[in-house]
Coordinates of C-alpha atoms in Angstrom, one line a residue:
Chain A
X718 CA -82.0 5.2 11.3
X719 CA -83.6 8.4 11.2
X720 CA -84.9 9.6 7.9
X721 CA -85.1 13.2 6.5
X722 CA -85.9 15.3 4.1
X723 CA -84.8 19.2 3.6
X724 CA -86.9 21.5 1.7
X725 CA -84.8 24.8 1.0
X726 CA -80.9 24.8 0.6
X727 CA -80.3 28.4 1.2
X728 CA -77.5 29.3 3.9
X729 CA -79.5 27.1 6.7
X730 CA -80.3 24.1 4.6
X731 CA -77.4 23.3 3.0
X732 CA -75.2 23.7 6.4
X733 CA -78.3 21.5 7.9
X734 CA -77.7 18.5 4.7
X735 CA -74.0 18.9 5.4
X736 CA -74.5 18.5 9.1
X737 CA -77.0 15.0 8.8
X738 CA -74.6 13.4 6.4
X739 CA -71.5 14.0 8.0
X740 CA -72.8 12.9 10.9
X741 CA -72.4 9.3 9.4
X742 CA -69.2 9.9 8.0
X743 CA -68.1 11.2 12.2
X744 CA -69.9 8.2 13.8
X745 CA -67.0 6.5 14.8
X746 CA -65.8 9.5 16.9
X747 CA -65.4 9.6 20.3
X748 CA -68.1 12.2 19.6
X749 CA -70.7 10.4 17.9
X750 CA -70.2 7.3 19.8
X751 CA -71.2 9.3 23.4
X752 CA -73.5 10.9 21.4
X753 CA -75.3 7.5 19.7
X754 CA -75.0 5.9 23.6
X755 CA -78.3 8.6 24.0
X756 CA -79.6 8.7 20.7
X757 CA -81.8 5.7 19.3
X758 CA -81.1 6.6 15.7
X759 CA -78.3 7.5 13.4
X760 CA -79.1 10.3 10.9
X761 CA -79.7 9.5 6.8
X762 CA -80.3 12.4 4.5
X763 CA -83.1 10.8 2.1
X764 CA -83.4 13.6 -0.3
X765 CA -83.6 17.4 -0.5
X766 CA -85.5 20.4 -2.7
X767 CA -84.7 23.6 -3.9
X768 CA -86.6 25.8 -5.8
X769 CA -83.5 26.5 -8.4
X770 CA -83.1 22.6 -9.0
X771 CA -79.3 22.9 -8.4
X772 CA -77.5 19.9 -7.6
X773 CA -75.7 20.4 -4.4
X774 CA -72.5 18.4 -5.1
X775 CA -71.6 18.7 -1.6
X776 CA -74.4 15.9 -0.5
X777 CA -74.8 12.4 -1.5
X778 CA -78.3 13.1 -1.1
X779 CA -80.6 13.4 -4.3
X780 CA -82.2 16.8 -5.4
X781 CA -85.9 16.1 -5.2
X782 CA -87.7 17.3 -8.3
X783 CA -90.9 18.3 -6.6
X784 CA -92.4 19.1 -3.2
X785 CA -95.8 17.3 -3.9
X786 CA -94.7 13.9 -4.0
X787 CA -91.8 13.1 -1.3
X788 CA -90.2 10.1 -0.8
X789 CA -91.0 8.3 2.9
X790 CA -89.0 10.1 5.8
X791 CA -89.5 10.2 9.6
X792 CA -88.9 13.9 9.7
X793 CA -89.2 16.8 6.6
X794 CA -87.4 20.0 7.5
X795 CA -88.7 23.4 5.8
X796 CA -85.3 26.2 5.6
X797 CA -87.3 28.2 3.4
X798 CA -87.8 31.8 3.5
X799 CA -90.2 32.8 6.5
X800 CA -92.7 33.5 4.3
X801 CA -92.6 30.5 2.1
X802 CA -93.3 28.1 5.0
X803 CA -96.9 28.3 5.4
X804 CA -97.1 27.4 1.6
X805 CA -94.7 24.7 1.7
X806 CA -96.1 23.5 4.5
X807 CA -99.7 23.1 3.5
X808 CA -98.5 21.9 0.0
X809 CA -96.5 18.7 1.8
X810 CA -98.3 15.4 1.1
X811 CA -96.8 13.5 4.0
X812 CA -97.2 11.5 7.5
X813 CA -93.8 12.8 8.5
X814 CA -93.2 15.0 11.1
X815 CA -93.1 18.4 9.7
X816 CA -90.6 21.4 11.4
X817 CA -89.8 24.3 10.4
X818 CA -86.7 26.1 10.8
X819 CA -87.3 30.1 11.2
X820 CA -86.8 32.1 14.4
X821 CA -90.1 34.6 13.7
X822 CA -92.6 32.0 11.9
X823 CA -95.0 30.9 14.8
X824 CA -95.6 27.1 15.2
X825 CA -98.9 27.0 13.8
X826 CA -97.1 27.9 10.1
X827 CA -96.5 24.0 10.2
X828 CA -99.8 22.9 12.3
X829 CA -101.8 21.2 9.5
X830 CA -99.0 18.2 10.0
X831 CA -100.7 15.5 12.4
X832 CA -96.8 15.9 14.0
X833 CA -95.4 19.0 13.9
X834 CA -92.4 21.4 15.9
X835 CA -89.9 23.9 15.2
X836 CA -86.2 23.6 14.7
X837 CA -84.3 27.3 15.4
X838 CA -80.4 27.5 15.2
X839 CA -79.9 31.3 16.4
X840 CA -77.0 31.3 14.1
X841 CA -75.8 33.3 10.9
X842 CA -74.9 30.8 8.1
X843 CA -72.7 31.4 5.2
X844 CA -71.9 28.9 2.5
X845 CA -68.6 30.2 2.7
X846 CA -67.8 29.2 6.5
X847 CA -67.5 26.1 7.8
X848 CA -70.2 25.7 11.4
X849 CA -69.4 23.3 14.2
X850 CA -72.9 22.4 14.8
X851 CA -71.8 20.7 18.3
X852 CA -71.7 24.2 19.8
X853 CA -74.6 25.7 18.4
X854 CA -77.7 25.9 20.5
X855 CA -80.7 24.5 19.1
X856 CA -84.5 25.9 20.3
X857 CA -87.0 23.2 20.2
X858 CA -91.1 23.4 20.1
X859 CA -93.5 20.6 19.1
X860 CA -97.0 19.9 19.8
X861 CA -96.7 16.1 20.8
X862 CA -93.9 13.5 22.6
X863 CA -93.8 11.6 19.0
X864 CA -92.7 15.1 17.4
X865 CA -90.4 15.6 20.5
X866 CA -88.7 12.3 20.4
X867 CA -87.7 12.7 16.7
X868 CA -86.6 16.5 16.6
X869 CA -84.8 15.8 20.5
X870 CA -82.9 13.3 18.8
X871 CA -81.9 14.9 15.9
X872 CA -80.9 17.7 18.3
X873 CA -78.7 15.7 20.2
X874 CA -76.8 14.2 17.2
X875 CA -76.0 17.5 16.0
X876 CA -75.6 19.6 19.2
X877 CA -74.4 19.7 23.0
X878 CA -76.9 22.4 23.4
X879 CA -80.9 21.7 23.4
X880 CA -83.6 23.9 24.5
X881 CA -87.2 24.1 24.4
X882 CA -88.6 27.8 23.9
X883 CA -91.9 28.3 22.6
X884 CA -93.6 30.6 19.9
X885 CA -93.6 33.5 21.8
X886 CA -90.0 33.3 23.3
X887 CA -88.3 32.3 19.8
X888 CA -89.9 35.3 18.4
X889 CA -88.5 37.5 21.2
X890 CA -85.1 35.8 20.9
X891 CA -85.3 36.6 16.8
X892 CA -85.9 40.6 17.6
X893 CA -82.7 40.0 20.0
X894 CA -80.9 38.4 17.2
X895 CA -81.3 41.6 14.9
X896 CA -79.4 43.7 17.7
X897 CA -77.1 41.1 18.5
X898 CA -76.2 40.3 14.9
X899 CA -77.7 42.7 12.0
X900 CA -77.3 46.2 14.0
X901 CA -73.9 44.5 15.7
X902 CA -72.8 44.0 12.0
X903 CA -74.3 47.6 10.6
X904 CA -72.6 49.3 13.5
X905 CA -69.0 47.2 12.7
X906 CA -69.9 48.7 8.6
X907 CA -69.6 52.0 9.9
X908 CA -66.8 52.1 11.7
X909 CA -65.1 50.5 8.5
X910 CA -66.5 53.4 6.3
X911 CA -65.3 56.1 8.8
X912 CA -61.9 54.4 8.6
X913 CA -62.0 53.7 5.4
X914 CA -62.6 57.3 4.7
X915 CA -59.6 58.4 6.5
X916 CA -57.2 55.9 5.1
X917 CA -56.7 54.3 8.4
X918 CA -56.2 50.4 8.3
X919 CA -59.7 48.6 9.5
X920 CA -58.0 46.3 11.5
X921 CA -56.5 49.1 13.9
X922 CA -59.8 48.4 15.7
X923 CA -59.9 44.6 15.8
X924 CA -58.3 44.3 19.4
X925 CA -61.2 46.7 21.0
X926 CA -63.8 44.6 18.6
X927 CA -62.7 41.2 20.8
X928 CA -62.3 43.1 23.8
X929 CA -66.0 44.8 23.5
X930 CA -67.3 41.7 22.7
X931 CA -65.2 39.6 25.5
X932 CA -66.6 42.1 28.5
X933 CA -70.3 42.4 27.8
X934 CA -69.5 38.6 27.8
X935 CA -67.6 38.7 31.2
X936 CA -69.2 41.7 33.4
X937 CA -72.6 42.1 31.1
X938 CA -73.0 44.9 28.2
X939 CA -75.3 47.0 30.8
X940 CA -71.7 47.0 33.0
X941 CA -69.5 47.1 30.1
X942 CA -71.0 50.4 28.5
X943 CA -68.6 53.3 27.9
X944 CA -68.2 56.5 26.1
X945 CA -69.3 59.8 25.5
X946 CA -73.4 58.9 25.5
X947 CA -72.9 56.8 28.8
X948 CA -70.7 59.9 30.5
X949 CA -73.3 62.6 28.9
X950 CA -70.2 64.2 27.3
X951 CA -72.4 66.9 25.0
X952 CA -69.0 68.7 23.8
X953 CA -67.8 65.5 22.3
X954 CA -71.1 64.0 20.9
X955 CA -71.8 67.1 18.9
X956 CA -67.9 67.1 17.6
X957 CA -68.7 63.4 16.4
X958 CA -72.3 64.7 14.7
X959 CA -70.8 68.2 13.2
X960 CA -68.0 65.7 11.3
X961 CA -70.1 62.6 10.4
X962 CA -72.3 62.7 6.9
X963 CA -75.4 64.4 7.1
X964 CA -77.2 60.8 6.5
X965 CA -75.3 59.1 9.0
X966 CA -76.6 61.8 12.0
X967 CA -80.0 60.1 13.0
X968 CA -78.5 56.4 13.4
X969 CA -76.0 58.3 15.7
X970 CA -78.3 60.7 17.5
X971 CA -80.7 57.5 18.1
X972 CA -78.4 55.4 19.6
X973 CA -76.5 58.0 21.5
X974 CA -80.3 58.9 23.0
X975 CA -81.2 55.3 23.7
X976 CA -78.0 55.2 25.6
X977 CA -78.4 57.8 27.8
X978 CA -81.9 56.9 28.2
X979 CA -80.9 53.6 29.6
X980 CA -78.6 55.3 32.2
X981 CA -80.9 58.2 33.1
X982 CA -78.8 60.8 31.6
Chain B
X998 CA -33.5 53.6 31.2
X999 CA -36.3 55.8 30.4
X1000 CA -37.8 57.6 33.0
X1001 CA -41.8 58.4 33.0
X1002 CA -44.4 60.0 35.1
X1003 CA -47.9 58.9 34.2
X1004 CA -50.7 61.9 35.3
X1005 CA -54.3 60.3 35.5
X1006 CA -54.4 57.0 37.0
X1007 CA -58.0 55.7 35.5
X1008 CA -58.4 52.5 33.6
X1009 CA -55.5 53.5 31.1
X1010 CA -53.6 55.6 33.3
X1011 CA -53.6 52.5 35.5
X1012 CA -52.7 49.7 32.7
X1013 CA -49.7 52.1 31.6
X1014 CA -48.3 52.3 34.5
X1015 CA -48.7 48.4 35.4
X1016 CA -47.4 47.8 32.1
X1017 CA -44.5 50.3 31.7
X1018 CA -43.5 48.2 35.7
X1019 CA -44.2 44.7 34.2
X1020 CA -41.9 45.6 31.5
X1021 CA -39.2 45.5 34.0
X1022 CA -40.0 42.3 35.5
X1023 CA -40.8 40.2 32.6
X1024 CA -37.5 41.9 30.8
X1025 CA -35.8 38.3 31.2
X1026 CA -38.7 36.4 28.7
X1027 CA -37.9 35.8 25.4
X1028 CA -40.4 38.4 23.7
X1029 CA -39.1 41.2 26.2
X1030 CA -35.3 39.9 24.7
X1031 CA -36.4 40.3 21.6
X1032 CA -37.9 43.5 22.5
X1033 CA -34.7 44.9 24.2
X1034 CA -32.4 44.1 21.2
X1035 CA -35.0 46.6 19.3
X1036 CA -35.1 49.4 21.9
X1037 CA -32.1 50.9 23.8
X1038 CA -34.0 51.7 27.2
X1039 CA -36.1 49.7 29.6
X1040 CA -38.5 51.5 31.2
X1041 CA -39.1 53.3 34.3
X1042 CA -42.3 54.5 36.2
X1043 CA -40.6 57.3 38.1
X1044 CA -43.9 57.9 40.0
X1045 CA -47.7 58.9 39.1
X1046 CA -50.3 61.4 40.1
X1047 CA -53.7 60.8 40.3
X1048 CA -56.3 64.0 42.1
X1049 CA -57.7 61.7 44.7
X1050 CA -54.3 61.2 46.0
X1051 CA -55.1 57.5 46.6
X1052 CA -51.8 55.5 46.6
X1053 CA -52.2 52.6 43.8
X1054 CA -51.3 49.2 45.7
X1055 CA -50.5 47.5 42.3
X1056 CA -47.5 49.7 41.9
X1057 CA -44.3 50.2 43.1
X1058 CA -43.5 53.6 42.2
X1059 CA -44.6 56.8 44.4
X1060 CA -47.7 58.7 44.2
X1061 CA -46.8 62.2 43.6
X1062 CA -48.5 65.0 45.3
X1063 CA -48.1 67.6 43.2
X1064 CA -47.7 68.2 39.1
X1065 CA -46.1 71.3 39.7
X1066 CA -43.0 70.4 41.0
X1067 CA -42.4 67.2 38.9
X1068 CA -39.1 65.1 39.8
X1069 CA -36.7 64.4 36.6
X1070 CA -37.9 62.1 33.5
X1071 CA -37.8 61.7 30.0
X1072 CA -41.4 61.5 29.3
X1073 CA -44.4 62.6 31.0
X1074 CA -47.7 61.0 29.8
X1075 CA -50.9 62.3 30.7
X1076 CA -53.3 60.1 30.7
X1077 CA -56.7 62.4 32.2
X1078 CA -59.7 62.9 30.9
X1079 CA -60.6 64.7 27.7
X1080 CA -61.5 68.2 29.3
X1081 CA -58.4 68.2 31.0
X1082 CA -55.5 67.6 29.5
X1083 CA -55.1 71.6 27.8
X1084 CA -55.1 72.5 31.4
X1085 CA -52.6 69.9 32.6
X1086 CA -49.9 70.4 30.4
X1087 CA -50.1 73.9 30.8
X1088 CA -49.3 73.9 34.4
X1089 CA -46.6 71.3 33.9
X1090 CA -42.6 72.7 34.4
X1091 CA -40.7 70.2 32.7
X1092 CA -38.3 69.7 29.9
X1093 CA -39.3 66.0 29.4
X1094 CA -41.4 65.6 26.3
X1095 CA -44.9 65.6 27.0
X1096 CA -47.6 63.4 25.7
X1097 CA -51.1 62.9 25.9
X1098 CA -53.4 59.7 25.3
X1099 CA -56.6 61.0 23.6
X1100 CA -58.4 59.6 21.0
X1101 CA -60.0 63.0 20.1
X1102 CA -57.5 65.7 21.8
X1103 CA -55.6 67.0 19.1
X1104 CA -51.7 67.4 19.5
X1105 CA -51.9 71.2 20.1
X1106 CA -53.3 70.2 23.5
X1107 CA -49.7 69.9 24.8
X1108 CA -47.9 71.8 22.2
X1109 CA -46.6 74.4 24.8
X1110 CA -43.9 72.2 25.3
X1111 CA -41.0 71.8 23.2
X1112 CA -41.0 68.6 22.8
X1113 CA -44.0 66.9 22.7
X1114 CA -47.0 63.8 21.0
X1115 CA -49.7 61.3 21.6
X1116 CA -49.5 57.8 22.4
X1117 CA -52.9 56.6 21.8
X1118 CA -53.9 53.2 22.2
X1119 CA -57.7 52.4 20.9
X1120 CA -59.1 50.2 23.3
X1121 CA -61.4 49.7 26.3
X1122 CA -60.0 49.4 29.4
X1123 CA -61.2 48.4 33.0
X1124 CA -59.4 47.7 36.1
X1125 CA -60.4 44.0 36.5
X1126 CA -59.5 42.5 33.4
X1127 CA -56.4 41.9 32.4
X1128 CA -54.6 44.1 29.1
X1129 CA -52.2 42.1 27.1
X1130 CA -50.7 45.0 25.6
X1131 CA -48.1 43.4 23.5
X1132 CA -51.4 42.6 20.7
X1133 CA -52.6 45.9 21.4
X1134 CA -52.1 48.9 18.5
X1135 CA -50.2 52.0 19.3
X1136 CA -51.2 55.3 17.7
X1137 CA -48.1 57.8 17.6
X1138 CA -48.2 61.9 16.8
X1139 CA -45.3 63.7 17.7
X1140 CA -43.8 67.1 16.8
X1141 CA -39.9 66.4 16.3
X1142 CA -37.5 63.6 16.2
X1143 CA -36.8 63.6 19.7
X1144 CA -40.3 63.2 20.5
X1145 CA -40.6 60.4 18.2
X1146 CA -37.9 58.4 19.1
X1147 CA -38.6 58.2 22.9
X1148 CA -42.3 57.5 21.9
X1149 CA -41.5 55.1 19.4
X1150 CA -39.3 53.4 22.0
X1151 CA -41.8 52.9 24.0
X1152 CA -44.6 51.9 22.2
X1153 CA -42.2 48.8 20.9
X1154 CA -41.3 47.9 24.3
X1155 CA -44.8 47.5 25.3
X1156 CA -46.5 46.7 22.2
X1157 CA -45.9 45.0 18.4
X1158 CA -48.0 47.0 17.0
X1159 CA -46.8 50.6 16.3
X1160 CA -48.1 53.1 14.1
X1161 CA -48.5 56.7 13.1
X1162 CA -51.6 58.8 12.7
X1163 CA -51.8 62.6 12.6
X1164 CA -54.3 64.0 14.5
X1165 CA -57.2 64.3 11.8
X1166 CA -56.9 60.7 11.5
X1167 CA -56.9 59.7 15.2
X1168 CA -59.9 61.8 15.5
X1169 CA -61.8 59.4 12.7
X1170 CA -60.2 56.6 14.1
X1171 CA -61.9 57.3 17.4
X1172 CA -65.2 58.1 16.2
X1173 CA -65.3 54.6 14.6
X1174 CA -64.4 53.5 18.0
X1175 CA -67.2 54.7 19.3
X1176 CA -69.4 52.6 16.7
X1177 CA -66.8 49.7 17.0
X1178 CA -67.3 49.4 21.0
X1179 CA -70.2 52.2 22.3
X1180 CA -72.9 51.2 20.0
X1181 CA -72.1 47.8 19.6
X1182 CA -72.3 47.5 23.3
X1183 CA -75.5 49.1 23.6
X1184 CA -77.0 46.8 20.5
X1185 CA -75.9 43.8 22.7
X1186 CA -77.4 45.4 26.3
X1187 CA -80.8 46.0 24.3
X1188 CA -80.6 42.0 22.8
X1189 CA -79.9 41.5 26.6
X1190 CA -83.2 43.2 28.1
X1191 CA -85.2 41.5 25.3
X1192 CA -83.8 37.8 26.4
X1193 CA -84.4 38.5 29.9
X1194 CA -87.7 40.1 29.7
X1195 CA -89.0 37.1 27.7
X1196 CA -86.7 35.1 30.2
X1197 CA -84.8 33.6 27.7
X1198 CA -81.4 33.0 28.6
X1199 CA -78.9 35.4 26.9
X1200 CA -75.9 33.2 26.7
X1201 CA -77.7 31.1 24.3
X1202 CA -77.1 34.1 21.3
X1203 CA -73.3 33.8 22.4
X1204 CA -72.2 31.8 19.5
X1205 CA -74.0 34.2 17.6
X1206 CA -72.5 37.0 18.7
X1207 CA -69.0 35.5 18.1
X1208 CA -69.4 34.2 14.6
X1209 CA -71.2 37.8 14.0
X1210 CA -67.3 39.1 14.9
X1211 CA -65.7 36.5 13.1
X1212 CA -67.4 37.1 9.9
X1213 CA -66.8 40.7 9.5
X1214 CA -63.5 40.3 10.3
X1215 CA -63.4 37.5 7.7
X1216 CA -65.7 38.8 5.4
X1217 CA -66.0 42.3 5.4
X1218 CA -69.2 43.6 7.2
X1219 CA -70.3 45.2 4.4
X1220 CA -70.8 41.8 2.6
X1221 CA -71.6 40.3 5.8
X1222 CA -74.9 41.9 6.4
X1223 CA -78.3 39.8 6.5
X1224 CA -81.7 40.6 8.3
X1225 CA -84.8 42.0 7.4
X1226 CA -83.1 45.6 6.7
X1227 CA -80.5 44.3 4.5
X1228 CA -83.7 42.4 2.5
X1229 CA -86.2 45.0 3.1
X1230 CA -88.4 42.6 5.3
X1231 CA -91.5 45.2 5.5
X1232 CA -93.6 42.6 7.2
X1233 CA -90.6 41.9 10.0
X1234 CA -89.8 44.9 10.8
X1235 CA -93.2 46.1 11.0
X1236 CA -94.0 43.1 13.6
X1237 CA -90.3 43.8 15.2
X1238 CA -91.6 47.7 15.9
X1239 CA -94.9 46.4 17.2
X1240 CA -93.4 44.3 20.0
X1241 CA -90.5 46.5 21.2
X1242 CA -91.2 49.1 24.1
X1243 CA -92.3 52.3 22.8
X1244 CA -88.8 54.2 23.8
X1245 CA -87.1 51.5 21.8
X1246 CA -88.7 52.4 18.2
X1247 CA -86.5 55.2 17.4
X1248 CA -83.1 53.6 17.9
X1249 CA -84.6 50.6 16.1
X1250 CA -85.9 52.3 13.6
X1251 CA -82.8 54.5 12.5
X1252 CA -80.7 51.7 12.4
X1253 CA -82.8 50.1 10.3
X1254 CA -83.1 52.8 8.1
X1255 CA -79.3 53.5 7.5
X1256 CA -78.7 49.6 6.1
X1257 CA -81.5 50.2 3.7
X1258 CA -79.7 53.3 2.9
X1259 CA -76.4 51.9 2.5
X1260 CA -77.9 49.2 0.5
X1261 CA -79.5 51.4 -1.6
X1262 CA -82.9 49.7 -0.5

């Protein structure tokens, strides 16, 4: 039985609570059975901290009334803001194994714990949706086998997709993750507003949303790129800039430049 | 029967025509039933024209050599690029209603004939993946009742999703497009270089990508926005801005600067 402990219960810790205790509730799957055949341990939830002292009545956990004086655990998790961890970290009183959770926060944020690693889901969590943690990939560092074992096997309970990527290559994948997902989602807010403006139904565009997203899967974006930057169509590009708002110009200039940069135009 | 020519054989020219011929053979399934009870004609590809004269293999109508001597149809659709569809319809002698396919050509682009539209479909097409068009939306303009309801007839036999926009609209329509597929291609091509550069494998932000989709969709992606913009992350986005290629700032950097703006950061 693996013990731990979750410090923060924003968007990422409270999916991560869900995900250890359901685990027990799913170990008579098919799922969990293959999955306990290469795991040692099952998962328990010992307790959990957030700095609102809300009662999550989603877990069976208890809330933890303080960070100074935790309750025995193999394994504490810190999900707090980046910049929090450091100071969580050095404030934890304990011979667990200490990991941290952030994409862009180096391992040494948790290196004052005797066992130490890093736990990154390159995911966007809402409370709202539900995640299937089996299909998420999970990015793994640690500075020891005893921290490897532990967070490995957590891993595998949890996921069909472990990887190891250290400091410098989670940090890299974070900066891709802001294209990928923040700009993605900014460029998606646009479009709405443009539509929106016009009184044309959003979801008129859906069908080239999937299809945009299903052929940089299938041929590579590089391939899949289209339109008026990637042709060097000048006539059409300045149409689109004379009728967008005067604050919505540079994002449109920059990327229609980067484009064409990309191609040689 | 309705009888069409299709001018401009490129990705959509291409699709059309497979899909106005497909329409034939799959006329005995049970959507294409339900299809014909809605429409009085199936359809026919009477032949196509395309300015490299190179003979489609995937079709079973003729290649015609010439667009000045058209043979007899109903409806002539020209499906060329941007720049030339003015000149195309003007050298077209027909009395078939003419109709173009442009997102950003207005309807006075083939107003010299009598009866005439658009059929606009806003999606991204290439010649090696497959176009389910039935899923697909239709965008109609047209300049009489006859001209609608050979349009209209169309579009439902091909599609279930049919709808009107004037030309002002289709024109906004199209420049979300261009956020909608363009830029979001080009914000996943830059996450690509990143990931390989750091030789990270990119296929591990694919859940990402799709549950960045799924969201706005679900969500909005207005209220689906998160990352250092959206939180005014000085400290990440500086270290982001430090790491990324020099040529790569200004792209990054406007986009950036429009979510702060449209969170009133």
């Amino acid at each position: 039985m693996m013990e731990i402990i979750v410090i923060g219960t924003g968007n990422l810790g409270f999916h991560l609570c869900k995900a250890i205790e359901n685990q027990k509730v799913v170990k008579n799957s098919a799922f969990a059975k293959a999955k306990n055949n290469n795991v040692k341990n099952s998962l328990k939830l010992v307790g959990y901290y957030n700095n609102s002292a809300r009662v999550m009545t989603d877990l069976k956990a208890p809330l933890l009334d303080s960070i100074h004086n935790l309750p025995q655990a193999d394994l504490v998790i810190i999900a707090t803001p980046d910049d929090d961890i450091a100071q969580v970290s050095a404030a934890l009183k304990t011979r667990a194994i200490v990991a941290h959770t952030s994409g862009s926060v180096s391992i040494e944020a948790v290196a004052h714990h005797k066992n130490h690693g890093v736990f990154y889901i390159p995911q966007s969590f809402s409370k709202t949706r539900e995640m299937d943690f089996s299909t998420l990939p999970i990015c793994l560092e640690f500075n020891n086998v005893t921290a490897q074992k532990v967070l490995e096997d957590l891993g595998n309970t949890l996921s069909r997709k472990l990887t190891h990527l250290n400091s410098e290559q989670r940090g890299r994948l974070h900066i891709a993750a802001v294209y990928m997902n923040n700009f993605v989602n900014h460029c998606y807010t646009k479009a709405d507003q443009i539509l929106n403006d016009a009184q044309v139904d959003a979801s008129l565009l859906y069908p080239l949303m999937n299809e945009t997203l299903a052929k940089a899967q299938d041929l590579s974006p590089l391939q899949a790129q289209t339109g008026p930057a990637r042709r060097n169509d000048e006539q059409t590009i300045a149409r689109h800039l004379k009728s967008l708002k005067s604050n919505d110009r540079a994002m449109y200039e920059a990327i229609t430049q980067s484009i064409k940069n990309t191609y040689g135009n």
